[in-house]
Short mmCIF file of C-alpha atoms in Angstrom, two decimals:
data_model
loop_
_atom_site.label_atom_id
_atom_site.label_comp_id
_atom_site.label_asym_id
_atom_site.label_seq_id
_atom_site.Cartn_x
_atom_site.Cartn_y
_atom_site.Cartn_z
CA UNK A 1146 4.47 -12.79 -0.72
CA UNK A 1147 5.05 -9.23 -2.40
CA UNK A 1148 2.58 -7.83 -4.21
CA UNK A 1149 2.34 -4.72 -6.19
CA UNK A 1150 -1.06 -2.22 -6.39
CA UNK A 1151 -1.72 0.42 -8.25
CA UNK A 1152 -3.01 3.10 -5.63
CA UNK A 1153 -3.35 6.80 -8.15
CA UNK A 1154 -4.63 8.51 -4.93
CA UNK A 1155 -1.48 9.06 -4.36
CA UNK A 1156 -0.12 12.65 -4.16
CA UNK A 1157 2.32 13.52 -1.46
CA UNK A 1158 4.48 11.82 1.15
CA UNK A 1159 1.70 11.84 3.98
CA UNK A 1160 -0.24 9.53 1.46
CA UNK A 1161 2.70 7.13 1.33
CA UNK A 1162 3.14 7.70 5.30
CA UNK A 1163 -1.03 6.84 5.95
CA UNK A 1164 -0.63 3.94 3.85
CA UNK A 1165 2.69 2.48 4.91
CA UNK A 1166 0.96 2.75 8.83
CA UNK A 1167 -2.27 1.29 7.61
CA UNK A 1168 -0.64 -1.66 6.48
CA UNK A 1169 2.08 -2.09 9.12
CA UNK A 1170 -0.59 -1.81 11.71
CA UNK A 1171 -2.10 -4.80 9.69
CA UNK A 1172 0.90 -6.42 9.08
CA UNK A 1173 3.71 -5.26 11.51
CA UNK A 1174 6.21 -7.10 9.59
CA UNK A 1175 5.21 -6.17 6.59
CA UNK A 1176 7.89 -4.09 4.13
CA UNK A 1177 6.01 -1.17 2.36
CA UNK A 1178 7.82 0.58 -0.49
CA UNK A 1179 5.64 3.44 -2.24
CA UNK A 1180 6.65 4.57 -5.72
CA UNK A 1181 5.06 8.16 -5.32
CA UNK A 1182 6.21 8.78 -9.20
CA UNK A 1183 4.46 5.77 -10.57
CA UNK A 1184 1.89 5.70 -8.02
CA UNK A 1185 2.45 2.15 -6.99
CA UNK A 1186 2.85 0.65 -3.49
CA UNK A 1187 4.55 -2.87 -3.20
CA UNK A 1188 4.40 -5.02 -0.24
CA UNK A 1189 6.05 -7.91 0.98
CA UNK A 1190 3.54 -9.35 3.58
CA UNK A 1191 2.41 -13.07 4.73
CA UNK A 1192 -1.28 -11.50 4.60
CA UNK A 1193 -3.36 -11.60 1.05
CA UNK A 1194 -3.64 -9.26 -1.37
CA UNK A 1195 -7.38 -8.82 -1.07
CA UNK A 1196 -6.54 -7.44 2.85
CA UNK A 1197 -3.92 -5.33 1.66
CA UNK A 1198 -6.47 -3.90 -0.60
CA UNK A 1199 -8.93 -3.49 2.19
CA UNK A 1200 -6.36 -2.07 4.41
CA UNK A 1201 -5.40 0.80 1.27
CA UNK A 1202 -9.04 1.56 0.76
CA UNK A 1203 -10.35 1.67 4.72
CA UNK A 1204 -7.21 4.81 4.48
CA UNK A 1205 -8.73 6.58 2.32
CA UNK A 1206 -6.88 5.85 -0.69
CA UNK A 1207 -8.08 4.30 -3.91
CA UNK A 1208 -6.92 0.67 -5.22
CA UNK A 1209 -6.90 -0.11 -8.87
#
């Protein structure tokens, strides 16, 4: 299922790096895109969007 989430804690390409690891550690199947520009990561993952989320927050980063 992909999902998109709106993540504005996003600055810089080691933000999109921690949370493209975060959730492939989660999810090791998982494909991670991360629109740095409109601050937006969208994932195409079996797991639910609530986990994805949890994954995004338990990083560091901020979920809206």
């Amino acid at each position: 299922m992909a999902m998109q989430l709106k993540v504005p804690s996003i600055v810089c390409d080691g933000c999109a790096d921690t949370i493209t690891k975060a959730i492939k550690n989660q999810d090791s199947g998982a494909d991670v895109q991360v629109d740095m520009e409109q601050k937006i990561v969208t994932v195409e993952t079996k797991a639910s969007e609530e986990s994805m989320k949890q994954v995004i927050t338990a990083a560091g980063h901020t979920v809206e």
